[in-house]
Short mmCIF file of C-alpha atoms and ligand atoms in Angstrom, two decimals:
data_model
loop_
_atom_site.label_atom_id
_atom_site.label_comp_id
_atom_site.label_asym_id
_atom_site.label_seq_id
_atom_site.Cartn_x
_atom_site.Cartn_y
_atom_site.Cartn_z
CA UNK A 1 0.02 11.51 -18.43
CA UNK A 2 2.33 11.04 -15.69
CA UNK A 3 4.47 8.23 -15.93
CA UNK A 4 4.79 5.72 -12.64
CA UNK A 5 8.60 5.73 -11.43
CA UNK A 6 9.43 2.22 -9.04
CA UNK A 7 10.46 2.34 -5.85
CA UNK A 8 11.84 -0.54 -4.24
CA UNK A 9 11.76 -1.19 -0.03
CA UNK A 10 13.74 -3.49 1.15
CA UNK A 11 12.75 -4.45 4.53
CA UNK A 12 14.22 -7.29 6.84
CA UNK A 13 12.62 -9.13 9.31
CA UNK A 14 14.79 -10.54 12.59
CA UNK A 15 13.83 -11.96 16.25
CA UNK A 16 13.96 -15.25 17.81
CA UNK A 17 12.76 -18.15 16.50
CA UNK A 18 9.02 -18.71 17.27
CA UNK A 19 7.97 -15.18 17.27
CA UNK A 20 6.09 -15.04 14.20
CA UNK A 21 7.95 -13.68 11.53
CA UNK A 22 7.17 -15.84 8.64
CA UNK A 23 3.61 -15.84 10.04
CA UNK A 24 3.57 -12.28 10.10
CA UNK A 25 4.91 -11.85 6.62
CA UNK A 26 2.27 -14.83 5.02
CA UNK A 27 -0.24 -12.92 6.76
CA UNK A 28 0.57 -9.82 5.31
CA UNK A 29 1.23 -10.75 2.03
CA UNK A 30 -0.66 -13.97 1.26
CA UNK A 31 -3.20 -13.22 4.40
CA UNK A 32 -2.55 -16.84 5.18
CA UNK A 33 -2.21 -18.16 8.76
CA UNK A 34 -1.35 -21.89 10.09
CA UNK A 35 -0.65 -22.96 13.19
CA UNK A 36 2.13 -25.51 12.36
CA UNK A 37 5.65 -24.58 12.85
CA UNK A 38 8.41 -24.84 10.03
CA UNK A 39 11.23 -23.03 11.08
CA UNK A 40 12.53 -20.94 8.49
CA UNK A 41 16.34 -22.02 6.90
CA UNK A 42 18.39 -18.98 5.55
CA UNK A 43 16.53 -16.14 4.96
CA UNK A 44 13.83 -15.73 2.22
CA UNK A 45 11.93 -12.82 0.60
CA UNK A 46 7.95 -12.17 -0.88
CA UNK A 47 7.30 -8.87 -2.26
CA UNK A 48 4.15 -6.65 -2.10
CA UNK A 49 2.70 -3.67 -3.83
CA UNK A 50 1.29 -1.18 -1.54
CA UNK A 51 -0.13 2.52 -1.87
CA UNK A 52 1.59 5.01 0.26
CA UNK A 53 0.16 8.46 -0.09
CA UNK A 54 -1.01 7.44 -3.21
CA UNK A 55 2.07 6.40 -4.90
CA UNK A 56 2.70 2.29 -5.80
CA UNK A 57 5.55 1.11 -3.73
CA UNK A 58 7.18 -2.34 -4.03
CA UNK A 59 7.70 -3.96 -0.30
CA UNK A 60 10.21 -6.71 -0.06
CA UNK A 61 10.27 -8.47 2.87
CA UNK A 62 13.21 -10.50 4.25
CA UNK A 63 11.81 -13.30 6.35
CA UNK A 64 14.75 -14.70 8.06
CA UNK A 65 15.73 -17.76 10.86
CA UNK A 66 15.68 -16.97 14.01
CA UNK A 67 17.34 -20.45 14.69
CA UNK A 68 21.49 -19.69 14.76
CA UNK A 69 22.15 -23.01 13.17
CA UNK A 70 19.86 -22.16 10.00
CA UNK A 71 21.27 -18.84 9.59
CA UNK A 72 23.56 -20.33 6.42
CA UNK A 73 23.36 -17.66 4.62
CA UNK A 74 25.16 -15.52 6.76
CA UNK A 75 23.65 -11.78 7.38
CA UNK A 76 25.10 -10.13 4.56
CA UNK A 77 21.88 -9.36 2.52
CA UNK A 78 20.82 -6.81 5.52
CA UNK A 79 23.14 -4.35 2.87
CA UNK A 80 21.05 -1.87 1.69
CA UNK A 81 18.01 -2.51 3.68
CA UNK A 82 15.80 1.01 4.01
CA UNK A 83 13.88 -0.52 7.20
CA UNK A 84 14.18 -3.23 10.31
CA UNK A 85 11.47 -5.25 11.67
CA UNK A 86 11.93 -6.48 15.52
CA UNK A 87 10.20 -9.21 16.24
CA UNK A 88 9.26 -10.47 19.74
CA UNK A 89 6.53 -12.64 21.28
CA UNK A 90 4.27 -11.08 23.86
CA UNK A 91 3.90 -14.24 25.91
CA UNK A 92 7.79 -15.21 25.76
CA UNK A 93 10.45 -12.83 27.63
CA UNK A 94 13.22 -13.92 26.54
CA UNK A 95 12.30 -13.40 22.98
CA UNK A 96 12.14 -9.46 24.24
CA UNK A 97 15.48 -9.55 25.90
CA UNK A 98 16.50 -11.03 22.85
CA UNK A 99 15.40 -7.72 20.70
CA UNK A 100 18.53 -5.59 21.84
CA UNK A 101 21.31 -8.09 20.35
CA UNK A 102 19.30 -8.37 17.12
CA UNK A 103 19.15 -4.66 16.45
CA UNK A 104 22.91 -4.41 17.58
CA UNK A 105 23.87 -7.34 15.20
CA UNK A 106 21.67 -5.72 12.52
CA UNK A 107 23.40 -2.60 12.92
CA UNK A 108 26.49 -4.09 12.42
CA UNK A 109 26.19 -6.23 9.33
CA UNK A 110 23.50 -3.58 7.32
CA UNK A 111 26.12 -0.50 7.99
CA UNK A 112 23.87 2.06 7.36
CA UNK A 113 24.90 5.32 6.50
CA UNK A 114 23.49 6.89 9.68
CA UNK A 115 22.49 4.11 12.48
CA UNK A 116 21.16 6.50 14.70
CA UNK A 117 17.93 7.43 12.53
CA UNK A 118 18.13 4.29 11.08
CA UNK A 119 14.39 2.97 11.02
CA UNK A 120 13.57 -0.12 13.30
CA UNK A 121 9.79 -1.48 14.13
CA UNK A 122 9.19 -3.31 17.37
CA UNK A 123 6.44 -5.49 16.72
CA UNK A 124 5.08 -7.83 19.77
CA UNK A 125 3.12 -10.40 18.38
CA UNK A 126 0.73 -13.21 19.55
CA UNK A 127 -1.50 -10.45 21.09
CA UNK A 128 -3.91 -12.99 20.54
CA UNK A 129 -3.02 -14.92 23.92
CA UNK A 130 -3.52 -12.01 26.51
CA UNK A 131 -3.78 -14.97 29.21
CA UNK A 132 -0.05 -15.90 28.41
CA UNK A 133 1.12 -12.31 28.29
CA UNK A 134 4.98 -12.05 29.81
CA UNK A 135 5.90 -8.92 28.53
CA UNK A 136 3.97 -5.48 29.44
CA UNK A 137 3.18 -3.09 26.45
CA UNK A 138 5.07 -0.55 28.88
CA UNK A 139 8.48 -2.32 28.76
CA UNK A 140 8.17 -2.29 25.04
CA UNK A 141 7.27 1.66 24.82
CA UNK A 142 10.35 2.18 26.91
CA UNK A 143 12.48 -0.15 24.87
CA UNK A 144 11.38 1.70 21.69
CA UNK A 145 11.71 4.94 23.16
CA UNK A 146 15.71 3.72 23.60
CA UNK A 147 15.37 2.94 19.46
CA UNK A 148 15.08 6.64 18.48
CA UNK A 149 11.46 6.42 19.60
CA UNK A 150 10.88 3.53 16.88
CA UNK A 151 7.13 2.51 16.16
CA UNK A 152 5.78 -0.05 17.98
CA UNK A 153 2.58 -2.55 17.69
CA UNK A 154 1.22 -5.08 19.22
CA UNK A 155 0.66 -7.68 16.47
CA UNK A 156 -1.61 -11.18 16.02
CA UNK A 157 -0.30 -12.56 12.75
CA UNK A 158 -3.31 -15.37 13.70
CA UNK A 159 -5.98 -12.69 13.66
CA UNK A 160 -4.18 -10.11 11.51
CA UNK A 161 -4.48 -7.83 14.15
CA UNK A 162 -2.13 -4.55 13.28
CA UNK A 163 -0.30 -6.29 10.58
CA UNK A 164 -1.33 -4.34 7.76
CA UNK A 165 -0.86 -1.06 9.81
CA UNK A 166 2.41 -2.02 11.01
CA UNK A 167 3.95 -2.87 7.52
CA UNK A 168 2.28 -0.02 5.95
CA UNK A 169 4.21 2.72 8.61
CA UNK A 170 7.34 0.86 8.07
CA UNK A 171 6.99 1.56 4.76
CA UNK A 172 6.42 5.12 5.13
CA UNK A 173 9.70 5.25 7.29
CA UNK A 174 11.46 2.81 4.80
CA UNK A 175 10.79 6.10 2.06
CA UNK A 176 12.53 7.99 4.06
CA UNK A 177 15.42 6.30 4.88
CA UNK A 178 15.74 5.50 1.35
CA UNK A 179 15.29 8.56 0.23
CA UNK A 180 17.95 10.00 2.43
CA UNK A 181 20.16 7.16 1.83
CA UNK A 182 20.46 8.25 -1.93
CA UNK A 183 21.17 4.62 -2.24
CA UNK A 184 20.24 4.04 -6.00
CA UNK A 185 16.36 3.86 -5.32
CA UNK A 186 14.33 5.65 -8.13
CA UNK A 187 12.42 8.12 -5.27
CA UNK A 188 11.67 10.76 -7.89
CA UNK A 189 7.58 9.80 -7.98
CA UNK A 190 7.22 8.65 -4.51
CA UNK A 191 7.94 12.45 -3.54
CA UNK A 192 5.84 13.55 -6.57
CA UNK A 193 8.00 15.56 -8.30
CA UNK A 194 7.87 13.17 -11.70
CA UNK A 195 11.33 13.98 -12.62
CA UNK A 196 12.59 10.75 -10.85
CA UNK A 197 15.22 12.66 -8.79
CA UNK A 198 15.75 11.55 -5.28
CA UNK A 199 14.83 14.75 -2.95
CA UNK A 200 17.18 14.74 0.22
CA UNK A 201 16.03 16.21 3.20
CA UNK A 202 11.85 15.55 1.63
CA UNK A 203 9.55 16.12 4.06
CA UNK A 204 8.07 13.78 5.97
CA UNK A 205 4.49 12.83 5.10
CA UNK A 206 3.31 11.21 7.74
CA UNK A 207 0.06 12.40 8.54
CA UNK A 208 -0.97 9.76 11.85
CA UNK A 209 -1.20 11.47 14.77
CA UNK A 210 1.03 8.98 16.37
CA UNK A 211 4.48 9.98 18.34
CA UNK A 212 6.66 7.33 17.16
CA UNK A 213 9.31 8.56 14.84
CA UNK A 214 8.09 6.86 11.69
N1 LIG B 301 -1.39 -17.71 18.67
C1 LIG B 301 -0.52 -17.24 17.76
N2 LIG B 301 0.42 -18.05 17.23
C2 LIG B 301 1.27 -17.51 16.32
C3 LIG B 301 1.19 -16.17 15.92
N3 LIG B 301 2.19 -15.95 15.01
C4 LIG B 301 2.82 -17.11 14.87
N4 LIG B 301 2.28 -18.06 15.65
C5 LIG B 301 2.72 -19.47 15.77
O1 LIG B 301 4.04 -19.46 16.31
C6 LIG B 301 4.83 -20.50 15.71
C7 LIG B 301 6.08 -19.89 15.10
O2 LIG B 301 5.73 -19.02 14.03
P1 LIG B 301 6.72 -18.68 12.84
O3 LIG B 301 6.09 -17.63 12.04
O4 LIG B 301 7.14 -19.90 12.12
O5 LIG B 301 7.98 -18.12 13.66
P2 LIG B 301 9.36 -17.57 13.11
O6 LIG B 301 9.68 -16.36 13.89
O7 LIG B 301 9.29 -17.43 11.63
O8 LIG B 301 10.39 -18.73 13.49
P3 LIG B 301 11.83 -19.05 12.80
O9 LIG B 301 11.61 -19.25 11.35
O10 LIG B 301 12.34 -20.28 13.49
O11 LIG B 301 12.72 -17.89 13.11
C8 LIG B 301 3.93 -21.19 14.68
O12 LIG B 301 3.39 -22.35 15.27
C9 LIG B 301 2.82 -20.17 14.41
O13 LIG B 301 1.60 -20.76 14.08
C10 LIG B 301 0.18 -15.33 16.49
O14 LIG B 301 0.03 -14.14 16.21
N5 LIG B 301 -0.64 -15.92 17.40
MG1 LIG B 302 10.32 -18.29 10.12
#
């Protein structure tokens, strides 16, 4: 019988305060929503099991403050992350001009081995209030096309809209970056070839039909 090898995914989410990341993460994890606001202090993580081709991968997912003044913790646990999650809200531009310096700043503190195919998510969320929309899909499909033609969804953590989809592909790219990161992760199974070897250069199995580079 084949034995299960783990493979960990470390995944941070950043953005300005207010755009939904802890909502996005309880949703996806707990599929809990509320409407009141606690901002988040420091950074915190959940982890969750998901199938990816088949194989049982182990998501965990850095919430973290958007608020400067609660950012105690400083940003070095973005070390080692295989995947980034950009967070802005749909009816709120600055929280999209805002997307740039996080990725920049991100960047800069996680020091991956290759920034340029590092893999980043743009998620817009509160697609639930169309009426209050400030930022057009568009601008965010060009922004992402900047990113190395990053994914990109438009998210409700309120009515889950997209928020399984969107963590599940940024798992899929997270397996690749850690998987070309030889960074320690047991990839062996994830690839399938049982011997718990990490495979550089695996191929990509990706099998949407989307253009976005994860
Ligand atoms: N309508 C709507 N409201 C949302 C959605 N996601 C989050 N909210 C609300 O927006 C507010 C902020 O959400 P949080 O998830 O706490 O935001 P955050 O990005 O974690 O904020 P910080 O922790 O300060 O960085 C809360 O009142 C949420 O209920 C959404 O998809 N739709
Ligand atoms: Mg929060």
């Amino acid at each position: 019988m084949a034995h299960r090898k783990k493979c960990l995914l470390k995944i941070i989410i950043v953005g300005d305060s207010g755009t939904g990341k802890t909502s996005l993460m309880q949703q996806f994890v707990n599929k809990k929503f509320t409407n009141q606001y606690k901002a988040t202090i420091g950074a915190d993580f959940l982890t969750k099991e998901v199938m990816i081709d088949d194989k049982l991968v182990t998501m965990q997912i850095w919430d973290t403050a958007g608020q400067e003044r609660f950012q105690s913790l400083g940003m070095a646990f973005y070390r080692g992350a295989d995947a980034c999650v950009l967070v802005y809200d749909i009816t709120d531009s600055k929280t999209f001009a805002g997307l740039k310096p996080w990725k920049d700043e991100f960047l800069i503190q996680a020091a991956p081995n290759d920034p340029d195919n590092f893999p980043f998510m743009v998620l817009g969320n509160k697609s639930d209030k169309e009426n209050d929309r400030r930022v057009k899909k568009s601008q965010a499909e060009n922004f992402c096309k900047e990113i190395n033609n990053c994914c990109f969804f438009e998210t409700s953590a309120k009515l889950s809209t997209n928020v399984s989809q969107a963590f599940q592909k940024i798992a899929k790219a997270a397996i690749k970056q850690a998987a070309s990161n030889n960074d320690g992760v047991d990839m062996g199974d994830v690839f399938g070839d049982g011997a718990g070897t990490i495979k550089l250069n695996a191929p990509a199995k990706n099998s949407s039909s989307d253009s976005c580079a994860c």
